[in-house]
Coordinates of C-alpha atoms and ligand atoms in Angstrom, one line a residue:
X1 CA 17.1 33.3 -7.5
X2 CA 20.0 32.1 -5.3
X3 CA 19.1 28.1 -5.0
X4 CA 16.9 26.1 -7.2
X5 CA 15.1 24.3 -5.4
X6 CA 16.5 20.6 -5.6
X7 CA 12.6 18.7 -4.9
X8 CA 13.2 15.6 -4.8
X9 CA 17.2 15.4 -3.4
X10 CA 15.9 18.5 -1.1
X11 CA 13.0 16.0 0.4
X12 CA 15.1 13.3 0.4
X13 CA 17.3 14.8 2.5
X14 CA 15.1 16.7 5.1
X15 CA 12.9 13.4 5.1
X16 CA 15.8 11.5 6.4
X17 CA 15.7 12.9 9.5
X18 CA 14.2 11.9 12.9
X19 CA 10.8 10.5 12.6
X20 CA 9.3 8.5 15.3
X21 CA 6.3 7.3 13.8
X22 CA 4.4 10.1 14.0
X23 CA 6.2 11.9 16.6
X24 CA 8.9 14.4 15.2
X25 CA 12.0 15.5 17.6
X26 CA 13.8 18.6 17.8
X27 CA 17.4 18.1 18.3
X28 CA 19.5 14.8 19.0
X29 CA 19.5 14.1 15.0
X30 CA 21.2 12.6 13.0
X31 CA 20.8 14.2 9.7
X32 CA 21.6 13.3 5.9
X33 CA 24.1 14.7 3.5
X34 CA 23.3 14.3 0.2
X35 CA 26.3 11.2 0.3
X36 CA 23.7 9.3 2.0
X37 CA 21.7 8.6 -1.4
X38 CA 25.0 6.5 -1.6
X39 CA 24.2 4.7 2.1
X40 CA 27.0 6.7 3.7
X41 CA 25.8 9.0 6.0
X42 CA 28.0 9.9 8.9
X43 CA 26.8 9.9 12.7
X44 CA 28.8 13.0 13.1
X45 CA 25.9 14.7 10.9
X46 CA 24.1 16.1 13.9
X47 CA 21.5 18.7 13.1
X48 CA 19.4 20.6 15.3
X49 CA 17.5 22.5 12.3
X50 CA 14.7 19.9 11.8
X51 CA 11.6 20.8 10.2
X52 CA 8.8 18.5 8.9
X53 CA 8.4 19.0 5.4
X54 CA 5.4 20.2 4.6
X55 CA 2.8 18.5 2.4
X56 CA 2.7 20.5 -1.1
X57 CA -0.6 20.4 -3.2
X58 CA -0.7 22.2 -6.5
X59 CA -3.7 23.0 -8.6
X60 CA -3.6 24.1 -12.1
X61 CA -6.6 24.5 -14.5
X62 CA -7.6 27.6 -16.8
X63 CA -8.8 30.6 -15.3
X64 CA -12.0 30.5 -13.8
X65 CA -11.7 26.9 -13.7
X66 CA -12.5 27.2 -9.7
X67 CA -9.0 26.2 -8.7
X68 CA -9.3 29.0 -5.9
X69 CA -13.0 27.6 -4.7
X70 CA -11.2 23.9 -4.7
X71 CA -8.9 25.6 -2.2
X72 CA -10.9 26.9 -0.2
X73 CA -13.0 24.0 0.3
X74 CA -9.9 21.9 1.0
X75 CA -8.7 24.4 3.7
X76 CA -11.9 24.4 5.2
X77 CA -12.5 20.4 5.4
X78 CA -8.8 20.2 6.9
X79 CA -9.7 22.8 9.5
X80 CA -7.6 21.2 12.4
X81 CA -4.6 21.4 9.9
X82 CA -1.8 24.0 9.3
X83 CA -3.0 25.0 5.6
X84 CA -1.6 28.1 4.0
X85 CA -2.6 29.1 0.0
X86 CA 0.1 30.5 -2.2
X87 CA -1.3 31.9 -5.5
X88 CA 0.6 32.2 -8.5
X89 CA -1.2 35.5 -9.5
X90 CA 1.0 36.8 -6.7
X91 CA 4.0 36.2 -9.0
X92 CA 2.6 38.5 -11.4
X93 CA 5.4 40.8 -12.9
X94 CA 4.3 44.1 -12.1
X95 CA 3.7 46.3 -15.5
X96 CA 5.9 49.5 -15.9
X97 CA 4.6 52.7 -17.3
X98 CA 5.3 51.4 -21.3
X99 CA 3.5 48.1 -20.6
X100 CA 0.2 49.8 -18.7
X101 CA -0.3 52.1 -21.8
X102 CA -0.1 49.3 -23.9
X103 CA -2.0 46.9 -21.7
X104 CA -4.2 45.3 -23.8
X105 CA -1.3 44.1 -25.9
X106 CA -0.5 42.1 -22.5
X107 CA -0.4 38.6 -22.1
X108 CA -1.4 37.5 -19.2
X109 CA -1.6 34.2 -19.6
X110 CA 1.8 33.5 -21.0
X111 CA 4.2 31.7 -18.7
X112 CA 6.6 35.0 -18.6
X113 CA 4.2 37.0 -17.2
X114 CA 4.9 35.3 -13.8
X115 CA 8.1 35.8 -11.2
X116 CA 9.0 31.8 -11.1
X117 CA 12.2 32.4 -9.5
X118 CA 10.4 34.5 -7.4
X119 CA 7.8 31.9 -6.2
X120 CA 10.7 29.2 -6.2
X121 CA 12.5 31.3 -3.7
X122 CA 9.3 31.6 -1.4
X123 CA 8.4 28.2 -1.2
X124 CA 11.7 27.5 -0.4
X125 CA 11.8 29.1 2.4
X126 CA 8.4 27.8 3.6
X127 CA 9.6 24.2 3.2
X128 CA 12.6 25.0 5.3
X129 CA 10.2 26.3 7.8
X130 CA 10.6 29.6 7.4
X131 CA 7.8 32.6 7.3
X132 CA 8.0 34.6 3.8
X133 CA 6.5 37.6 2.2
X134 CA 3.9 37.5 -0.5
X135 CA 3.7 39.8 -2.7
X136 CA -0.2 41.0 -3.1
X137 CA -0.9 41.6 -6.3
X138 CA -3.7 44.0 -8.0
X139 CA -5.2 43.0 -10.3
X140 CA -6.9 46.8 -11.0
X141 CA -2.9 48.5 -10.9
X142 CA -1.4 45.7 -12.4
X143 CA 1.0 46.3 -9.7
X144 CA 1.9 44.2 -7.0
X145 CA 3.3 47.0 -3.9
X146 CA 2.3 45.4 -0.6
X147 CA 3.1 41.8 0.6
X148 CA 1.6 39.4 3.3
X149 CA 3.2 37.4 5.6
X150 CA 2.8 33.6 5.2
X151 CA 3.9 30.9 8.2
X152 CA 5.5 27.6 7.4
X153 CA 2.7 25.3 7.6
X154 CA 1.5 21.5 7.5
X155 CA 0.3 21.4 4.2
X156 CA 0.6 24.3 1.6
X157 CA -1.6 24.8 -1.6
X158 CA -0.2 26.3 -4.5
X159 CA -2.6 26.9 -7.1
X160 CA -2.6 28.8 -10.6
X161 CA -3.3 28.7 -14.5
X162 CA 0.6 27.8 -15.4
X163 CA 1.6 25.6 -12.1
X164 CA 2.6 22.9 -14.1
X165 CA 4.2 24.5 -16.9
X166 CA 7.7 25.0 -14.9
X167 CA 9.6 21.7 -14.3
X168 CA 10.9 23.2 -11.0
X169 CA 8.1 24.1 -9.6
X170 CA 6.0 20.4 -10.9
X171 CA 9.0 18.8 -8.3
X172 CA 8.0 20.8 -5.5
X173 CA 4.9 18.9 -5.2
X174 CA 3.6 15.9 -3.6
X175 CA 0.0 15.8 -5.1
X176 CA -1.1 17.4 -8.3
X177 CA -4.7 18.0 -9.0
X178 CA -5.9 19.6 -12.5
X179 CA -9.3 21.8 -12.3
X180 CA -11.3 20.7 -15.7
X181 CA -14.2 23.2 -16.1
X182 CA -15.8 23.8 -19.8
X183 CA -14.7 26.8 -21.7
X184 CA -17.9 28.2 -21.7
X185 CA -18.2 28.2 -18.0
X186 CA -14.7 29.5 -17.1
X187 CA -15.7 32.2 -19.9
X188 CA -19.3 32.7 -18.3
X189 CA -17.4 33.3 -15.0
X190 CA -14.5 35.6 -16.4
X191 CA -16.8 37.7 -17.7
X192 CA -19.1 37.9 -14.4
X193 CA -15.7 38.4 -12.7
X194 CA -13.7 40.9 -14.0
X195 CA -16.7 43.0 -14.7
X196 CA -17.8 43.1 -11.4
X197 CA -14.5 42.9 -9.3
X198 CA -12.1 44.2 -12.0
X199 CA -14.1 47.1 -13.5
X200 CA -13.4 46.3 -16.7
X201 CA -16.0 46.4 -20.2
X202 CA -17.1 43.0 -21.6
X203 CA -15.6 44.1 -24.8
X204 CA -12.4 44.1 -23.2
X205 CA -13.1 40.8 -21.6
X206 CA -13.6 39.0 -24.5
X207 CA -10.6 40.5 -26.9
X208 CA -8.5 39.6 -24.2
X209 CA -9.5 36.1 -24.1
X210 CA -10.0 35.7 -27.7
X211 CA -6.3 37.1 -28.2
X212 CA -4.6 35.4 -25.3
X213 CA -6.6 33.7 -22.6
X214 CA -7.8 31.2 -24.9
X215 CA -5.1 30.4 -26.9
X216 CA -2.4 30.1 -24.1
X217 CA -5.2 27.5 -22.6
X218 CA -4.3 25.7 -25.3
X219 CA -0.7 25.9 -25.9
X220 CA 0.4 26.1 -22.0
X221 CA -2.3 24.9 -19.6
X222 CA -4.3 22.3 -21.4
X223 CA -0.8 20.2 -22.3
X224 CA -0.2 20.4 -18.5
X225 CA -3.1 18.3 -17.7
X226 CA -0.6 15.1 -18.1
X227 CA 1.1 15.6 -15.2
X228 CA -1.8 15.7 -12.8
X229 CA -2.3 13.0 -10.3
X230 CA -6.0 13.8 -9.9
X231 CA -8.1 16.1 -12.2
X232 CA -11.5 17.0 -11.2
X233 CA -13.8 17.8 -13.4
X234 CA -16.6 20.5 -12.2
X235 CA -14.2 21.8 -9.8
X236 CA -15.5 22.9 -6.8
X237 CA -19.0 21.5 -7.2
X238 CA -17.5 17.5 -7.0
X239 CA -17.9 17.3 -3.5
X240 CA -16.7 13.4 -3.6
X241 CA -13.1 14.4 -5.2
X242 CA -13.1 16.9 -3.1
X243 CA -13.4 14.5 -0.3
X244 CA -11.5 11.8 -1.6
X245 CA -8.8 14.5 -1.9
X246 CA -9.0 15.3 2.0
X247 CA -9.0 11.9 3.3
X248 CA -5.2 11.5 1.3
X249 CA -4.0 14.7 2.6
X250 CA -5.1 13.3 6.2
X251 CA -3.8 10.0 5.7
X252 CA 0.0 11.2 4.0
X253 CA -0.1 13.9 7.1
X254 CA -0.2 11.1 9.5
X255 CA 2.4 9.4 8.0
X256 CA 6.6 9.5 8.2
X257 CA 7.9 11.8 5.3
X258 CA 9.3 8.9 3.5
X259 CA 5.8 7.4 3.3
X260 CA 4.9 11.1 1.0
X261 CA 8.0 10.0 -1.5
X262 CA 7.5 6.8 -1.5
X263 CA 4.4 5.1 -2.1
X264 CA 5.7 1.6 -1.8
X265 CA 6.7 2.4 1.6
X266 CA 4.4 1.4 4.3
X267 CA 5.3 2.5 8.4
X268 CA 2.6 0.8 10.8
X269 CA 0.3 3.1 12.3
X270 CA 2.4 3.2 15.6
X271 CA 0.6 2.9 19.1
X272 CA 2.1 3.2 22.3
X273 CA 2.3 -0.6 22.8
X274 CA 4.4 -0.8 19.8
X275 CA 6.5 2.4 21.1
X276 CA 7.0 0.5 24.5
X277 CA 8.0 -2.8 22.7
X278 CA 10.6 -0.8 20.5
X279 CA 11.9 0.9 24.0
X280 CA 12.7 -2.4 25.2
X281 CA 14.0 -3.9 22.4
X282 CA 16.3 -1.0 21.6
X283 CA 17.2 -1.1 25.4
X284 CA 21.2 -2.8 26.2
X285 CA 20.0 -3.8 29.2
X286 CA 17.1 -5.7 28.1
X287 CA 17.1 -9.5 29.2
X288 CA 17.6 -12.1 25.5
X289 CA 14.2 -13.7 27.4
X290 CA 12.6 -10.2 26.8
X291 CA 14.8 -9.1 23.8
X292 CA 13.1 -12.4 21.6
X293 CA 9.8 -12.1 23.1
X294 CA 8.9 -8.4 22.6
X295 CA 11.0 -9.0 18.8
X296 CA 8.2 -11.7 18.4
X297 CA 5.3 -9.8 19.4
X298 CA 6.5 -7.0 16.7
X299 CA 7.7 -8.9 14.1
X300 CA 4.0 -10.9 14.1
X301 CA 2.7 -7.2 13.8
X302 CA 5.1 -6.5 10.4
X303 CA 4.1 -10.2 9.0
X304 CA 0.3 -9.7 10.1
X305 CA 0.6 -6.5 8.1
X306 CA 2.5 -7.5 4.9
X307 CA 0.0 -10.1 4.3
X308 CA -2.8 -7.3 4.1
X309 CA -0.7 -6.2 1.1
X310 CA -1.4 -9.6 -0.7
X311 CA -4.0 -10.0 -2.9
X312 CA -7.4 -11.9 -2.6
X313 CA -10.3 -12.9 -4.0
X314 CA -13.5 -12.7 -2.8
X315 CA -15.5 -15.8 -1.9
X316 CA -19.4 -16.1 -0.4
X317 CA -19.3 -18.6 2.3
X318 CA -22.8 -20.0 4.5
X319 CA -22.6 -19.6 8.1
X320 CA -24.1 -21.9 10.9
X321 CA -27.4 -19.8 10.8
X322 CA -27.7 -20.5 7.0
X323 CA -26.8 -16.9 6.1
X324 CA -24.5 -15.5 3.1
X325 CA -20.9 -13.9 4.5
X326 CA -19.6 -12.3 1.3
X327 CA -15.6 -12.2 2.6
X328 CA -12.4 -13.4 1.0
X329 CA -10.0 -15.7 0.3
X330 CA -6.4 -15.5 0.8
X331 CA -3.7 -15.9 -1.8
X332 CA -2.7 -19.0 -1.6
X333 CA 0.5 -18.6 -4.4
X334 CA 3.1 -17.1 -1.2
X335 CA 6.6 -18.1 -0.2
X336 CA 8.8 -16.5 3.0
X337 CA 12.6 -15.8 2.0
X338 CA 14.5 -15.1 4.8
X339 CA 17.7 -13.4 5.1
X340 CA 20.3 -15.9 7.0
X341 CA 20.9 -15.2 9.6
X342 CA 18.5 -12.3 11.4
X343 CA 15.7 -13.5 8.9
X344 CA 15.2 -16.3 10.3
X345 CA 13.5 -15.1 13.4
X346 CA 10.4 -14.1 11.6
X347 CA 10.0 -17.6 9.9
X348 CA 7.8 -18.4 13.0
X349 CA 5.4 -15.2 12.9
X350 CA 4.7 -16.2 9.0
X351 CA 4.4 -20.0 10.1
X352 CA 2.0 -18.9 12.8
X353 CA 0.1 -16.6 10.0
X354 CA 0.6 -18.9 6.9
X355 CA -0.6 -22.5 7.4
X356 CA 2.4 -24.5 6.0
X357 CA 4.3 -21.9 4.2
X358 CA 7.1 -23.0 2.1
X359 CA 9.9 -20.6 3.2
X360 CA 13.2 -20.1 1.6
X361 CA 16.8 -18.7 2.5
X362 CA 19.3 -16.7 1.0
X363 CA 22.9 -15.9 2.9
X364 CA 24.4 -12.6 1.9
X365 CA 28.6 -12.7 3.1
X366 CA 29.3 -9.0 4.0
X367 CA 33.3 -8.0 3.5
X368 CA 33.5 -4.3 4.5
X369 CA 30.5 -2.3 3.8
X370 CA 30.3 -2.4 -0.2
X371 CA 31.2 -5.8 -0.3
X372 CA 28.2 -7.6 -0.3
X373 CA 28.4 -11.2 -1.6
X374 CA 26.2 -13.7 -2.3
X375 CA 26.9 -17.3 -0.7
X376 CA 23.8 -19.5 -0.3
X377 CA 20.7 -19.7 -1.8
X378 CA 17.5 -22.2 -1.7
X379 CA 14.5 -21.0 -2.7
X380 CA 11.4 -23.0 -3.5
X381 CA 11.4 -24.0 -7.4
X382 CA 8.5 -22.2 -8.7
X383 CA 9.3 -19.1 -7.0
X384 CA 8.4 -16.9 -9.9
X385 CA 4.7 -18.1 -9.9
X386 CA 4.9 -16.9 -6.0
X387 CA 4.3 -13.5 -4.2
X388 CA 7.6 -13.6 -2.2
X389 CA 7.9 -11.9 1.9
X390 CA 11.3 -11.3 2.2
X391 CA 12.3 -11.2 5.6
X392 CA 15.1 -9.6 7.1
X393 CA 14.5 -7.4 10.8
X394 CA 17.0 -4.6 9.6
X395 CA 17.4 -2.4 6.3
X396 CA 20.6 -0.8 7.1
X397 CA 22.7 0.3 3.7
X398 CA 20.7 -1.3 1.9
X399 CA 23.0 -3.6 0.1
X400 CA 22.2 -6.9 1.1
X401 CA 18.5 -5.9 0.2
X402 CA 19.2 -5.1 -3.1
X403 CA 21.5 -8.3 -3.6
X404 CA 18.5 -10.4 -2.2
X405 CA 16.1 -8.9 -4.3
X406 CA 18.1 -8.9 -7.4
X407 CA 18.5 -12.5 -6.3
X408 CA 14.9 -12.8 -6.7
X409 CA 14.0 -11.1 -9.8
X410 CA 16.6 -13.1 -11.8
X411 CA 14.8 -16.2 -10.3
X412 CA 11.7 -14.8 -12.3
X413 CA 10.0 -12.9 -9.4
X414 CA 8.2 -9.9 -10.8
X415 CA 9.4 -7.1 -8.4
X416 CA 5.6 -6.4 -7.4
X417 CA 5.3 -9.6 -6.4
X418 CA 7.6 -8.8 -3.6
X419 CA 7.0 -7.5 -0.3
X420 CA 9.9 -7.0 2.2
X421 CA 8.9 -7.5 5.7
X422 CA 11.5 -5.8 8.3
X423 CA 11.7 -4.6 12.2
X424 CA 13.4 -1.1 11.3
X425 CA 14.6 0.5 8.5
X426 CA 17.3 3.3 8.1
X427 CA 16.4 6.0 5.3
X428 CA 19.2 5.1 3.5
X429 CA 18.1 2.1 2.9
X430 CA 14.8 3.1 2.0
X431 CA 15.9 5.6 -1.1
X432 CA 18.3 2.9 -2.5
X433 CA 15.6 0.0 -2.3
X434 CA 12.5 2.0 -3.3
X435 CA 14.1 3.9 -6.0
X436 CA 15.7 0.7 -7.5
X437 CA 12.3 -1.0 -7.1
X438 CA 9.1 1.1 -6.9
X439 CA 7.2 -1.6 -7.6
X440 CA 8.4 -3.7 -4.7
X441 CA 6.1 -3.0 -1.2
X442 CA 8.7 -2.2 1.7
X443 CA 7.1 -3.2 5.4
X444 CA 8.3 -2.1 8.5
X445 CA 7.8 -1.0 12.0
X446 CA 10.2 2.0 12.2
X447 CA 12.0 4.5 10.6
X448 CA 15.9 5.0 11.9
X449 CA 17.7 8.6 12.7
X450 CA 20.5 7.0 10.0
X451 CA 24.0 5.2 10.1
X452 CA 26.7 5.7 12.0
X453 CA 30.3 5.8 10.4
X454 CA 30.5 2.1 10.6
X455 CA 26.8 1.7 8.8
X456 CA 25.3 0.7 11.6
X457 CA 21.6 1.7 11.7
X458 CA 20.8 4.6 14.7
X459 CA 19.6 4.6 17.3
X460 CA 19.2 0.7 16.1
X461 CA 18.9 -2.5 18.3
X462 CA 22.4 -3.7 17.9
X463 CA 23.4 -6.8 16.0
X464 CA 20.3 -8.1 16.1
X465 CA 21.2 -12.0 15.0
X466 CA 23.2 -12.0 18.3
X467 CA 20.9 -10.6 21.0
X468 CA 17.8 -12.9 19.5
X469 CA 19.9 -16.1 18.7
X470 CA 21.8 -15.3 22.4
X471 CA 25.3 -15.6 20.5
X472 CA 26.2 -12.2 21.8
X473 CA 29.3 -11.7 24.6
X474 CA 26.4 -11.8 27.3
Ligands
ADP501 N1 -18.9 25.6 -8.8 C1 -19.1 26.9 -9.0 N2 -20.3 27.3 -9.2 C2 -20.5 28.6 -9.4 N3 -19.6 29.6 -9.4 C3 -18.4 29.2 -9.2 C4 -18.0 27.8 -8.9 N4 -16.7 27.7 -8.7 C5 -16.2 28.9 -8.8 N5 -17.2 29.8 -9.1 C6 -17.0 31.3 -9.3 O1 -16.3 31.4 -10.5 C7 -15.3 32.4 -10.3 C8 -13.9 31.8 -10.5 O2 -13.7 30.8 -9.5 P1 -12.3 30.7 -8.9 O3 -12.4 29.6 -7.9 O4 -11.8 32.0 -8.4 O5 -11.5 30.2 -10.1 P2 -9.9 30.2 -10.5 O6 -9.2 30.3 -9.2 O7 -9.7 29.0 -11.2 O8 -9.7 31.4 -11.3 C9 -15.5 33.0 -8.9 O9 -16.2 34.1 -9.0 C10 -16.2 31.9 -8.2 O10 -17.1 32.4 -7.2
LIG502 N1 -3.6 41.9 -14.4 C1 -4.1 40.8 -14.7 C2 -3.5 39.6 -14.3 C3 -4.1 38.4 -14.7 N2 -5.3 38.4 -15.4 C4 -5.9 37.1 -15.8 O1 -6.1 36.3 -14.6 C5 -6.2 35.0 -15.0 C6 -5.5 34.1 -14.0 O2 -6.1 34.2 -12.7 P1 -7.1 33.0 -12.2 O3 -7.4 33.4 -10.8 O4 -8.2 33.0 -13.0 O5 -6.3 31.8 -12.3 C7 -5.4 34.8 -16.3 O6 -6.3 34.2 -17.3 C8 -5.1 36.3 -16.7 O7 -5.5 36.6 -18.0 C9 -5.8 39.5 -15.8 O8 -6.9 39.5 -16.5 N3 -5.3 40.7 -15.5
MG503 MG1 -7.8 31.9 -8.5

């Protein structure tokens, strides 16, 4: 195979290009070299060749498990989706003439039997968008000679015995799911199967699975099982994981790619209120009258939002017409930290939200682009029994983010306890702080295109400290 597929570096990549909540755009883009894991991304990057990544979702369980019925039922609940199914039997080496007379000496269910480089290769190409060639394999000739053509798609499902055995192919996916059926049913079914559809003896049937089905179940498959994210057991017949399962796909299709690597990355469902308050704040021209107010109006939206992420507990209180409302109460245990001196302007929105909020600041000195130093701090003294909203409108580089957080994990913080609340965020930013802290909950409004040369964030708002504060050259 020519490439190995890079998964992770590959998504992070393609993910860092244009994504307007929802809305992706062809062209006009400023895309990411790999440098940009580093925050360095350069505006002269322009690429043309975007393509939504697509959302991968393997299934792996023994044969006869009902890995292809889980499929099917998926494709068919996500029926206003682009769903394509890749099988791994389609990898199948084909047998040559010494291997068919010997066939029963064939392992089938050994991880060589399989073309990975082959099936690498092909889901490459269908996460860069491209239509590939399948081979169809027969399971009667033990040959594969014709192929089928399979489009680039929304969401592709890649399901087979040994999915998970190859680390390369594990990292192309973005959900895992493991089919756990009893051994006596995925035997009942294999013999019903390839008696029927296969034409083979049941003698045949069993040897082979006493001699190798069985045994590489237990050496290849079943050790597997780890890496799942979800394992279902009765396959297709467990119609609530199989629902359960739907509603995520739904939710991470609606979502910017980030949000797929990322699961402590949370982009507000956008609307076209908040797209026309983003037009205007992004807008030169835009009045500072209109420039604060619209910021306001968004930045209550962020706060409003991070404090869903806190937690509560629930509480039974009597209304006026001497009913029970079972509801809950809020966490009381919060602080605001803002980021001198663009973090201040959310301080209201979390007054306005937070009844008497003790709020804290921290000033970051930036000399150059790497130099990030830290110059002022006061933070409320029993910070670390506190869940902490950092607020800063803008996560460029990433480097006064990380400073501040550090700042507050050596303060005694736990990183989970933090949420960081921002206007936009630039994708660079995002890998550096929710690689470094996957535990921390990142807030924000918008994904950015990138950085420019001089790490500015684009398209951006400008410096944002100037237009709301009105310390600008207007
Ligand atoms: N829940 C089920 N109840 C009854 N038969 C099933 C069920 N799930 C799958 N089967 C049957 O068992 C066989 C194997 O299922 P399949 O989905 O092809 O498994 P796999 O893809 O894991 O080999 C098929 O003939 C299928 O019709
Ligand atoms: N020519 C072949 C190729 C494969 N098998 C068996 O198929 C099983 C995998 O397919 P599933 O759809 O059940 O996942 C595997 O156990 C192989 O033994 C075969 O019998 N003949
Ligand atoms: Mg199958």
């Amino acid at each position: 195979m020519g490439s190995t597929p890079k998964s992770v570096v590959d998504m992070i990549e393609a993910s860092s290009k244009v994504h307007y909540s929802g809305f992706h755009m062809n062209g006009h883009i400023n895309g990411v070299e790999p440098s940009a894991l580093q925050g360095t991304t350069s505006a002269s990057a322009i690429s043309s060749d975007i393509q939504r990544q697509p959302f991968v979702i393997g299934v792996a369980g023994g044969a006869a498990s009902g890995k292809t019925s889980v499929c099917d039922m998926i494709i068919q609940q996500l029926h206003d989706q682009r769903v394509v199914l890749v099988n791994q039997d389609s990898f199948y080496h084909s047998l040559t003439e010494e291997e068919l007379a010997r066939v029963h000496e064939y392992n089938f269910d050994h991880p060589d039997a399989f073309d990975t480089d082959h099936l690498l290769s092909c889901m490459e190409k269908l996460r860069q968008g491209q239509a590939v060639d399948i081979p169809k394999y027969d399971f009667k000739t033990y040959k594969s000679s014709v192929s089928r053509r399979v489009n680039p798609s929304d969401v592709i499902l890649l399901e087979g015995i040994l999915l998970f055995h190859d680390p390369r192919v594990r990292g192309l996916m973005n959900m895992k799911i493991f089919v756990d059926t009893d051994a006596d049913v995925r035997l009942a079914r294999r013999i019903k199967r390839d008696t029927s559809q296969n034409d083979r003896d049941i003698g045949t049937v069993l040897d082979q699975y006493s001699k190798f089905v069985k045994p590489a179940f237990d050496d290849f498959i079943l050790p597997t099982k780890k890496y799942a994210d979800i394992i279902i057991p009765r396959g297709g017949d467990n119609h609530v994981a199989i629902d359960l399962i739907v509603q995520h796909i739904c939710t991470k299709l609606g979502q910017h790619d980030l949000c797929k690597i990322y699961p402590n990355l949370y982009v507000i469902q956008s609307t076209f209120q908040i797209r026309g308050m983003h037009t205007l704040i992004r807008d030169s021209q835009t009045t500072k009258h209109d420039f604060v107010f619209y910021s306001d109006r968004l930045i209550r939206l962020v706060v409003e939002h991070g404090l869903g992420h806190l937690p509560f507990t629930e509480m039974q209180v009597i209304t006026p017409t001497g009913s029970v409302y079972s509801g809950v109460d809020f966490c009381k245990r919060l602080c605001g930290v803002s980021v001198i001196r663009s973090g201040e302007s959310m301080e209201n929105a979390l007054r306005a939200c937070c009844k008497g909020i003790k709020i804290g600041k921290i000033l970051i000195h930036r000399e150059g682009d790497n130099g990030q130093q830290l110059v002022y701090e006061k933070l409320p003294n029993d910070i670390s029994e506190r869940h902490v909203l950092l607020l800063d409108p803008i996560l460029g580089t990433g480097n006064s983010a990380v400073q501040a957080i550090n700042l507050l994990i050596s303060k005694g913080v736990p990183e989970g306890n933090i949420i960081f609340l921002n206007l936009i965020s630039a994708p660079q930013g995002v890998h550096v702080v929710c690689k470094k802290f996957p535990r921390l909950k990142i807030v924000t409004s918008e994904i950015e295109h990138g950085l420019n040369e001089e790490f500015r964030v684009i398209p951006g708002m400008g410096e944002f400290g100037d237009r709301y504060f009105g310390t600008d050259d207007d």
